[in-house]
Every structure is written in structure tokens, then in C-alpha cells.
Amino acid sequence: MAEVQGVNLEEQERVAALYAWERRLQRLGAVYIAGVDEAGRGPLAGPVTAAAVILPPGLFIAGLNDSKRVSPARRRQLAVIIKEKSLAWAVGWASVKEIDCLNIMVASRWAMWRALTALPVKPDHVLVDGFKLPGFPVPQTPLVGGDALSASIAAASILAKVARDDLMEAYDAVFPGYGLAENKGYPTPGHRRALARLGPSSLHRLSFTPLLPGPSRDSLKNGE
């Protein structure tokens, strides 16, 4: 491992360890390894978002980690670096209507499919966070908790989270009163109070029943 000036050895070793799955696949002949992850399974409002990323082998990005372990400000910084230094990246979405019609798990898979098929470089292996994508025409490896185990999935988790957060902040002006810029659609107490006062908007997932009042069974079962 080449030393990176100004970065402590512990951080270099931590990030290098995130490439264990990528290195294993490279030894088996894979060249373009995509990581894919989603954000937004748990919220009461808004689409589910997925991102796919192909990183150069062993690229060191200080602070690269599962998006849930990174502050919002640092996530945005990392997203810029990932987009600049990755071999390819793409974002995919599944709408509220698709979530309500198909269920959140199927919609999440569709978002992942869309992110992967939008990549400008075709992957020859995919590392998927959590579960396989049935029928996807590329060899894949599902990794439970993959955003903490794979550099590619960690990078995808950051892009997906930042893309969705940006969208929900924009929606705050379109659907005022729900605090979407702060809660991003998640079932916070303030969001639930707003729902009790205003009722659900067209951005809310009516299949997450009972949406009002009390906790959403789907969001608690399937959420982040």
C-alpha cells in the first residue's frame, strides 16, 4: 500500500481493507466491478434512490465509509470526490407510485437496476448491498451490510444518500409544512405531527399503512 501524504496509516489501512471484495474479484478476472446501494427505504415520503459506482482499483479516498457513518457535510464532499475519481457512476430512482404499487423492496430493486443500466461503463461483476437482483444479466455478489464491507458499495451509498437528500430539500418548497428539508421524509415526530395536521401529500407513500396515526409497519420493517 502506497503511503498517502498527510493521512494517518490507520485511515489508509481502513480504506484499503474496504477493497477486499474488489481485490478478490479482480484475482478471478473481473475488471469493472460496480457497487450498488440504495437510500430511502424507510421514509414515509419521497422516492427510493440507488447509485452504482465503479472505482479504480485501490483508489484511496480518505473518509470513505458507509453513508450512515459520515456526517452530511462530509458526505457532500465525498460525493464530489467520488464523481470526479470514479471510472463510472450513475443514479437511479423508483417513484412513490411504484413504491405503492409494487412494494418498497421491489421498487428498491428497480432503482438499483436503473442505476446499473445507466452506467456509462458496463460492469462485469456487481457487488450489491443486501440482496441479489433477480434476473440481472451480470454476475453479482450480495453482501449484507455491504456499505461497511466494500469500497464500491460505500461509494454508492454516499451518492444515493446525497442525491435523495438534495431532492427532498428541493421538495420542501413544493410541499411546505412537512419539514422535508430537515427530516428528508423519514418518520420523525415532527413529520408525524405535520401529517396529523395536514394529512398526506402526493409525495407520501400511502402503502406505508397505517400512515396516520402511529408507526408505519413497512418503514419499521424495511427502513434504514
PDB file of C-alpha atoms in Angstrom:
ATOM      1  CA  MET A   1       0.000   0.000   0.000  1.00  0.00           C
ATOM      2  CA  ALA A   2       1.497   3.307  -1.051  1.00  0.00           C
ATOM      3  CA  GLU A   3       1.699   5.885   1.706  1.00  0.00           C
ATOM      4  CA  VAL A   4      -0.573   8.901   1.248  1.00  0.00           C
ATOM      5  CA  GLN A   5       0.975  12.124   2.473  1.00  0.00           C
ATOM      6  CA  GLY A   6      -0.924  13.838   5.273  1.00  0.00           C
ATOM      7  CA  VAL A   7      -3.155  10.844   6.047  1.00  0.00           C
ATOM      8  CA  ASN A   8      -2.505   8.622   9.038  1.00  0.00           C
ATOM      9  CA  LEU A   9      -1.642   4.986   8.468  1.00  0.00           C
ATOM     10  CA  GLU A  10      -4.708   3.726  10.352  1.00  0.00           C
ATOM     11  CA  GLU A  11      -7.042   5.502   7.927  1.00  0.00           C
ATOM     12  CA  GLN A  12      -5.088   4.251   4.934  1.00  0.00           C
ATOM     13  CA  GLU A  13      -5.343   0.685   6.219  1.00  0.00           C
ATOM     14  CA  ARG A  14      -9.064   1.047   6.982  1.00  0.00           C
ATOM     15  CA  VAL A  15      -9.869   2.214   3.454  1.00  0.00           C
ATOM     16  CA  ALA A  16      -7.568  -0.409   1.911  1.00  0.00           C
ATOM     17  CA  ALA A  17      -9.485  -3.111   3.817  1.00  0.00           C
ATOM     18  CA  LEU A  18     -12.708  -1.951   2.112  1.00  0.00           C
ATOM     19  CA  TYR A  19     -11.285  -3.227  -1.188  1.00  0.00           C
ATOM     20  CA  ALA A  20     -11.052  -6.866  -0.026  1.00  0.00           C
ATOM     21  CA  TRP A  21     -14.047  -7.997  -2.115  1.00  0.00           C
ATOM     22  CA  GLU A  22     -12.933  -5.973  -5.131  1.00  0.00           C
ATOM     23  CA  ARG A  23      -9.428  -7.489  -4.939  1.00  0.00           C
ATOM     24  CA  ARG A  24     -10.878 -10.981  -4.673  1.00  0.00           C
ATOM     25  CA  LEU A  25     -12.977 -10.461  -7.804  1.00  0.00           C
ATOM     26  CA  GLN A  26     -10.050  -8.920  -9.678  1.00  0.00           C
ATOM     27  CA  ARG A  27      -7.994 -12.021  -8.984  1.00  0.00           C
ATOM     28  CA  LEU A  28     -10.824 -14.001 -10.571  1.00  0.00           C
ATOM     29  CA  GLY A  29     -10.650 -11.854 -13.696  1.00  0.00           C
ATOM     30  CA  ALA A  30     -13.214  -9.114 -13.111  1.00  0.00           C
ATOM     31  CA  VAL A  31     -12.167  -5.704 -14.435  1.00  0.00           C
ATOM     32  CA  TYR A  32     -15.121  -3.350 -13.952  1.00  0.00           C
ATOM     33  CA  ILE A  33     -16.679  -4.037 -10.559  1.00  0.00           C
ATOM     34  CA  ALA A  34     -19.721  -1.960  -9.703  1.00  0.00           C
ATOM     35  CA  GLY A  35     -21.047  -1.407  -6.212  1.00  0.00           C
ATOM     36  CA  VAL A  36     -24.744  -0.585  -5.895  1.00  0.00           C
ATOM     37  CA  ASP A  37     -26.747   0.606  -2.904  1.00  0.00           C
ATOM     38  CA  GLU A  38     -30.000   2.397  -2.179  1.00  0.00           C
ATOM     39  CA  ALA A  39     -31.211   5.152   0.115  1.00  0.00           C
ATOM     40  CA  GLY A  40     -34.730   5.902   1.239  1.00  0.00           C
ATOM     41  CA  ARG A  41     -36.404   2.594   2.046  1.00  0.00           C
ATOM     42  CA  GLY A  42     -37.597   3.820   5.448  1.00  0.00           C
ATOM     43  CA  PRO A  43     -39.153   7.263   4.814  1.00  0.00           C
ATOM     44  CA  LEU A  44     -42.868   7.968   4.685  1.00  0.00           C
ATOM     45  CA  ALA A  45     -42.403  10.285   1.693  1.00  0.00           C
ATOM     46  CA  GLY A  46     -40.400  10.553  -1.496  1.00  0.00           C
ATOM     47  CA  PRO A  47     -38.828   8.109  -3.946  1.00  0.00           C
ATOM     48  CA  VAL A  48     -36.252   5.450  -3.223  1.00  0.00           C
ATOM     49  CA  THR A  49     -32.861   6.214  -4.748  1.00  0.00           C
ATOM     50  CA  ALA A  50     -29.994   3.965  -5.814  1.00  0.00           C
ATOM     51  CA  ALA A  51     -26.487   4.658  -7.032  1.00  0.00           C
ATOM     52  CA  ALA A  52     -23.923   2.486  -8.805  1.00  0.00           C
ATOM     53  CA  VAL A  53     -20.193   3.213  -8.784  1.00  0.00           C
ATOM     54  CA  ILE A  54     -17.154   1.651 -10.449  1.00  0.00           C
ATOM     55  CA  LEU A  55     -13.954   2.728  -8.684  1.00  0.00           C
ATOM     56  CA  PRO A  56     -10.398   2.449  -9.997  1.00  0.00           C
ATOM     57  CA  PRO A  57      -8.629  -0.463  -8.238  1.00  0.00           C
ATOM     58  CA  GLY A  58      -7.458   0.588  -4.784  1.00  0.00           C
ATOM     59  CA  LEU A  59      -8.361   4.269  -5.136  1.00  0.00           C
ATOM     60  CA  PHE A  60      -7.735   5.924  -1.775  1.00  0.00           C
ATOM     61  CA  ILE A  61     -10.487   8.309  -0.665  1.00  0.00           C
ATOM     62  CA  ALA A  62      -9.973   9.497   2.902  1.00  0.00           C
ATOM     63  CA  GLY A  63     -13.161   9.090   4.916  1.00  0.00           C
ATOM     64  CA  LEU A  64     -14.839   6.673   2.504  1.00  0.00           C
ATOM     65  CA  ASN A  65     -17.377   4.737   4.534  1.00  0.00           C
ATOM     66  CA  ASP A  66     -20.996   3.652   4.865  1.00  0.00           C
ATOM     67  CA  SER A  67     -23.019   6.850   4.323  1.00  0.00           C
ATOM     68  CA  LYS A  68     -24.738   6.402   7.701  1.00  0.00           C
ATOM     69  CA  ARG A  69     -21.335   6.727   9.405  1.00  0.00           C
ATOM     70  CA  VAL A  70     -20.460  10.006   7.688  1.00  0.00           C
ATOM     71  CA  SER A  71     -21.754  13.485   8.537  1.00  0.00           C
ATOM     72  CA  PRO A  72     -23.979  15.234   5.966  1.00  0.00           C
ATOM     73  CA  ALA A  73     -21.307  17.843   5.220  1.00  0.00           C
ATOM     74  CA  ARG A  74     -18.615  15.213   4.726  1.00  0.00           C
ATOM     75  CA  ARG A  75     -20.980  13.102   2.578  1.00  0.00           C
ATOM     76  CA  ARG A  76     -21.332  16.008   0.160  1.00  0.00           C
ATOM     77  CA  GLN A  77     -17.561  16.442  -0.016  1.00  0.00           C
ATOM     78  CA  LEU A  78     -17.083  12.728  -0.618  1.00  0.00           C
ATOM     79  CA  ALA A  79     -19.776  12.691  -3.312  1.00  0.00           C
ATOM     80  CA  VAL A  80     -17.835  15.284  -5.308  1.00  0.00           C
ATOM     81  CA  ILE A  81     -14.613  13.283  -4.998  1.00  0.00           C
ATOM     82  CA  ILE A  82     -16.330  10.008  -5.930  1.00  0.00           C
ATOM     83  CA  LYS A  83     -17.868  11.533  -9.053  1.00  0.00           C
ATOM     84  CA  GLU A  84     -14.540  13.053 -10.084  1.00  0.00           C
ATOM     85  CA  LYS A  85     -12.364   9.989  -9.481  1.00  0.00           C
ATOM     86  CA  SER A  86     -14.617   7.008 -10.237  1.00  0.00           C
ATOM     87  CA  LEU A  87     -14.435   5.201 -13.563  1.00  0.00           C
ATOM     88  CA  ALA A  88     -18.219   5.458 -13.810  1.00  0.00           C
ATOM     89  CA  TRP A  89     -21.226   6.359 -11.671  1.00  0.00           C
ATOM     90  CA  ALA A  90     -24.979   6.678 -12.102  1.00  0.00           C
ATOM     91  CA  VAL A  91     -28.121   7.246 -10.055  1.00  0.00           C
ATOM     92  CA  GLY A  92     -31.487   5.501 -10.439  1.00  0.00           C
ATOM     93  CA  TRP A  93     -34.893   6.167  -8.904  1.00  0.00           C
ATOM     94  CA  ALA A  94     -38.176   4.445  -8.162  1.00  0.00           C
ATOM     95  CA  SER A  95     -41.156   6.720  -7.686  1.00  0.00           C
ATOM     96  CA  VAL A  96     -43.685   6.927  -4.874  1.00  0.00           C
ATOM     97  CA  LYS A  97     -46.282   5.448  -7.248  1.00  0.00           C
ATOM     98  CA  GLU A  98     -44.003   2.474  -7.931  1.00  0.00           C
ATOM     99  CA  ILE A  99     -43.389   2.006  -4.201  1.00  0.00           C
ATOM    100  CA  ASP A 100     -47.140   1.991  -3.537  1.00  0.00           C
ATOM    101  CA  CYS A 101     -47.933  -0.322  -6.466  1.00  0.00           C
ATOM    102  CA  LEU A 102     -45.019  -2.760  -6.202  1.00  0.00           C
ATOM    103  CA  ASN A 103     -43.894  -2.529  -2.528  1.00  0.00           C
ATOM    104  CA  ILE A 104     -40.704  -0.948  -1.240  1.00  0.00           C
ATOM    105  CA  MET A 105     -38.438  -3.979  -1.778  1.00  0.00           C
ATOM    106  CA  VAL A 106     -39.380  -4.413  -5.440  1.00  0.00           C
ATOM    107  CA  ALA A 107     -39.126  -0.659  -6.025  1.00  0.00           C
ATOM    108  CA  SER A 108     -35.665  -0.637  -4.420  1.00  0.00           C
ATOM    109  CA  ARG A 109     -34.536  -3.354  -6.825  1.00  0.00           C
ATOM    110  CA  TRP A 110     -35.880  -1.352  -9.768  1.00  0.00           C
ATOM    111  CA  ALA A 111     -33.922   1.702  -8.617  1.00  0.00           C
ATOM    112  CA  MET A 112     -30.773  -0.433  -8.447  1.00  0.00           C
ATOM    113  CA  TRP A 113     -31.403  -1.868 -11.917  1.00  0.00           C
ATOM    114  CA  ARG A 114     -31.824   1.640 -13.300  1.00  0.00           C
ATOM    115  CA  ALA A 115     -28.617   2.882 -11.689  1.00  0.00           C
ATOM    116  CA  LEU A 116     -26.631  -0.073 -13.004  1.00  0.00           C
ATOM    117  CA  THR A 117     -28.007   0.114 -16.529  1.00  0.00           C
ATOM    118  CA  ALA A 118     -27.306   3.858 -16.626  1.00  0.00           C
ATOM    119  CA  LEU A 119     -23.582   3.339 -16.000  1.00  0.00           C
ATOM    120  CA  PRO A 120     -21.535   4.550 -18.991  1.00  0.00           C
ATOM    121  CA  VAL A 121     -19.183   1.604 -18.439  1.00  0.00           C
ATOM    122  CA  LYS A 122     -20.738  -1.865 -18.380  1.00  0.00           C
ATOM    123  CA  PRO A 123     -19.705  -3.779 -15.237  1.00  0.00           C
ATOM    124  CA  ASP A 124     -18.602  -7.399 -15.442  1.00  0.00           C
ATOM    125  CA  HIS A 125     -19.434  -8.021 -11.771  1.00  0.00           C
ATOM    126  CA  VAL A 126     -21.761  -6.281  -9.328  1.00  0.00           C
ATOM    127  CA  LEU A 127     -21.465  -6.064  -5.555  1.00  0.00           C
ATOM    128  CA  VAL A 128     -24.987  -5.497  -4.222  1.00  0.00           C
ATOM    129  CA  ASP A 129     -25.812  -4.271  -0.755  1.00  0.00           C
ATOM    130  CA  GLY A 130     -28.022  -6.784   0.986  1.00  0.00           C
ATOM    131  CA  PHE A 131     -29.723  -8.905  -1.678  1.00  0.00           C
ATOM    132  CA  LYS A 132     -29.397 -10.183  -5.220  1.00  0.00           C
ATOM    133  CA  LEU A 133     -31.153  -8.528  -8.134  1.00  0.00           C
ATOM    134  CA  PRO A 134     -33.194 -11.358  -9.685  1.00  0.00           C
ATOM    135  CA  GLY A 135     -32.568 -11.729 -13.401  1.00  0.00           C
ATOM    136  CA  PHE A 136     -29.901  -9.049 -13.655  1.00  0.00           C
ATOM    137  CA  PRO A 137     -27.669 -10.146 -16.567  1.00  0.00           C
ATOM    138  CA  VAL A 138     -24.292  -9.627 -14.851  1.00  0.00           C
ATOM    139  CA  PRO A 139     -22.646 -11.857 -12.207  1.00  0.00           C
ATOM    140  CA  GLN A 140     -23.316 -10.446  -8.768  1.00  0.00           C
ATOM    141  CA  THR A 141     -22.412 -10.928  -5.134  1.00  0.00           C
ATOM    142  CA  PRO A 142     -24.846  -9.787  -2.418  1.00  0.00           C
ATOM    143  CA  LEU A 143     -23.215  -8.513   0.765  1.00  0.00           C
ATOM    144  CA  VAL A 144     -25.307  -7.990   3.877  1.00  0.00           C
ATOM    145  CA  GLY A 145     -24.093  -4.716   5.354  1.00  0.00           C
ATOM    146  CA  GLY A 146     -22.071  -4.239   2.186  1.00  0.00           C
ATOM    147  CA  ASP A 147     -21.786  -0.477   2.612  1.00  0.00           C
ATOM    148  CA  ALA A 148     -19.400  -1.192   5.501  1.00  0.00           C
ATOM    149  CA  LEU A 149     -17.580  -4.035   3.706  1.00  0.00           C
ATOM    150  CA  SER A 150     -16.950  -2.809   0.149  1.00  0.00           C
ATOM    151  CA  ALA A 151     -15.415   0.439  -1.098  1.00  0.00           C
ATOM    152  CA  SER A 152     -17.623   0.373  -4.200  1.00  0.00           C
ATOM    153  CA  ILE A 153     -20.834  -0.115  -2.220  1.00  0.00           C
ATOM    154  CA  ALA A 154     -19.784   2.528   0.324  1.00  0.00           C
ATOM    155  CA  ALA A 155     -19.222   4.997  -2.516  1.00  0.00           C
ATOM    156  CA  ALA A 156     -22.633   4.099  -3.981  1.00  0.00           C
ATOM    157  CA  SER A 157     -24.307   4.561  -0.599  1.00  0.00           C
ATOM    158  CA  ILE A 158     -22.901   8.093  -0.375  1.00  0.00           C
ATOM    159  CA  LEU A 159     -24.039   9.097  -3.878  1.00  0.00           C
ATOM    160  CA  ALA A 160     -27.515   7.650  -3.324  1.00  0.00           C
ATOM    161  CA  LYS A 161     -27.943   9.378   0.031  1.00  0.00           C
ATOM    162  CA  VAL A 162     -26.731  12.768  -1.224  1.00  0.00           C
ATOM    163  CA  ALA A 163     -28.891  12.582  -4.358  1.00  0.00           C
ATOM    164  CA  ARG A 164     -32.008  11.746  -2.364  1.00  0.00           C
ATOM    165  CA  ASP A 165     -31.329  14.349   0.327  1.00  0.00           C
ATOM    166  CA  ASP A 166     -30.898  17.021  -2.339  1.00  0.00           C
ATOM    167  CA  LEU A 167     -34.205  16.056  -3.923  1.00  0.00           C
ATOM    168  CA  MET A 168     -36.089  16.079  -0.618  1.00  0.00           C
ATOM    169  CA  GLU A 169     -34.679  19.502   0.221  1.00  0.00           C
ATOM    170  CA  ALA A 170     -35.970  20.770  -3.126  1.00  0.00           C
ATOM    171  CA  TYR A 171     -39.370  19.172  -2.452  1.00  0.00           C
ATOM    172  CA  ASP A 172     -39.619  21.147   0.792  1.00  0.00           C
ATOM    173  CA  ALA A 173     -40.571  24.216  -1.247  1.00  0.00           C
ATOM    174  CA  VAL A 174     -43.156  22.255  -3.253  1.00  0.00           C
ATOM    175  CA  PHE A 175     -44.732  20.523  -0.243  1.00  0.00           C
ATOM    176  CA  PRO A 176     -44.351  23.062   2.594  1.00  0.00           C
ATOM    177  CA  GLY A 177     -45.233  22.320   6.189  1.00  0.00           C
ATOM    178  CA  TYR A 178     -43.817  18.790   6.456  1.00  0.00           C
ATOM    179  CA  GLY A 179     -40.231  19.802   7.229  1.00  0.00           C
ATOM    180  CA  LEU A 180     -38.852  17.728   4.374  1.00  0.00           C
ATOM    181  CA  ALA A 181     -35.607  19.707   4.211  1.00  0.00           C
ATOM    182  CA  GLU A 182     -34.872  18.549   7.758  1.00  0.00           C
ATOM    183  CA  ASN A 183     -36.460  15.102   8.009  1.00  0.00           C
ATOM    184  CA  LYS A 184     -35.949  14.026   4.347  1.00  0.00           C
ATOM    185  CA  GLY A 185     -39.293  12.218   4.598  1.00  0.00           C
ATOM    186  CA  TYR A 186     -38.312   9.957   7.494  1.00  0.00           C
ATOM    187  CA  PRO A 187     -40.905   9.275  10.224  1.00  0.00           C
ATOM    188  CA  THR A 188     -39.637  11.790  12.775  1.00  0.00           C
ATOM    189  CA  PRO A 189     -42.014  13.055  15.480  1.00  0.00           C
ATOM    190  CA  GLY A 190     -42.183  16.448  13.751  1.00  0.00           C
ATOM    191  CA  HIS A 191     -43.047  14.824  10.423  1.00  0.00           C
ATOM    192  CA  ARG A 192     -45.787  12.764  12.068  1.00  0.00           C
ATOM    193  CA  ARG A 193     -47.227  15.862  13.727  1.00  0.00           C
ATOM    194  CA  ALA A 194     -47.294  17.593  10.345  1.00  0.00           C
ATOM    195  CA  LEU A 195     -49.066  14.607   8.818  1.00  0.00           C
ATOM    196  CA  ALA A 196     -51.652  14.665  11.603  1.00  0.00           C
ATOM    197  CA  ARG A 197     -52.234  18.362  10.933  1.00  0.00           C
ATOM    198  CA  LEU A 198     -52.046  18.474   7.124  1.00  0.00           C
ATOM    199  CA  GLY A 199     -52.764  14.925   6.020  1.00  0.00           C
ATOM    200  CA  PRO A 200     -50.586  13.133   3.440  1.00  0.00           C
ATOM    201  CA  SER A 201     -49.478  14.838   0.243  1.00  0.00           C
ATOM    202  CA  SER A 202     -48.992  13.248  -3.165  1.00  0.00           C
ATOM    203  CA  LEU A 203     -45.365  12.717  -2.153  1.00  0.00           C
ATOM    204  CA  HIS A 204     -46.332  10.411   0.717  1.00  0.00           C
ATOM    205  CA  ARG A 205     -46.295   6.626   0.443  1.00  0.00           C
ATOM    206  CA  LEU A 206     -49.867   5.651   1.143  1.00  0.00           C
ATOM    207  CA  SER A 207     -48.947   1.948   1.152  1.00  0.00           C
ATOM    208  CA  PHE A 208     -46.966   2.535   4.331  1.00  0.00           C
ATOM    209  CA  THR A 209     -50.068   1.861   6.397  1.00  0.00           C
ATOM    210  CA  PRO A 210     -51.272   2.957   8.770  1.00  0.00           C
ATOM    211  CA  LEU A 211     -49.648   6.202   7.625  1.00  0.00           C
ATOM    212  CA  LEU A 212     -51.661   8.052  10.231  1.00  0.00           C
ATOM    213  CA  PRO A 213     -51.503   7.745  13.174  1.00  0.00           C
ATOM    214  CA  GLY A 214     -48.737   5.603  14.678  1.00  0.00           C
ATOM    215  CA  PRO A 215     -45.662   3.961  13.159  1.00  0.00           C
ATOM    216  CA  SER A 216     -45.539   2.664   9.615  1.00  0.00           C
ATOM    217  CA  ARG A 217     -45.189  -1.103   9.627  1.00  0.00           C
ATOM    218  CA  ASP A 218     -43.403  -1.123   6.277  1.00  0.00           C
ATOM    219  CA  SER A 219     -40.978   1.617   7.244  1.00  0.00           C
ATOM    220  CA  LEU A 220     -40.098  -0.092  10.514  1.00  0.00           C
ATOM    221  CA  LYS A 221     -39.680  -3.450   8.821  1.00  0.00           C
ATOM    222  CA  ASN A 222     -37.758  -2.296   5.774  1.00  0.00           C
ATOM    223  CA  GLY A 223     -36.242   1.036   6.661  1.00  0.00           C
ATOM    224  CA  GLU A 224     -32.663   2.163   7.133  1.00  0.00           C
TER     225      GLU A 224
END
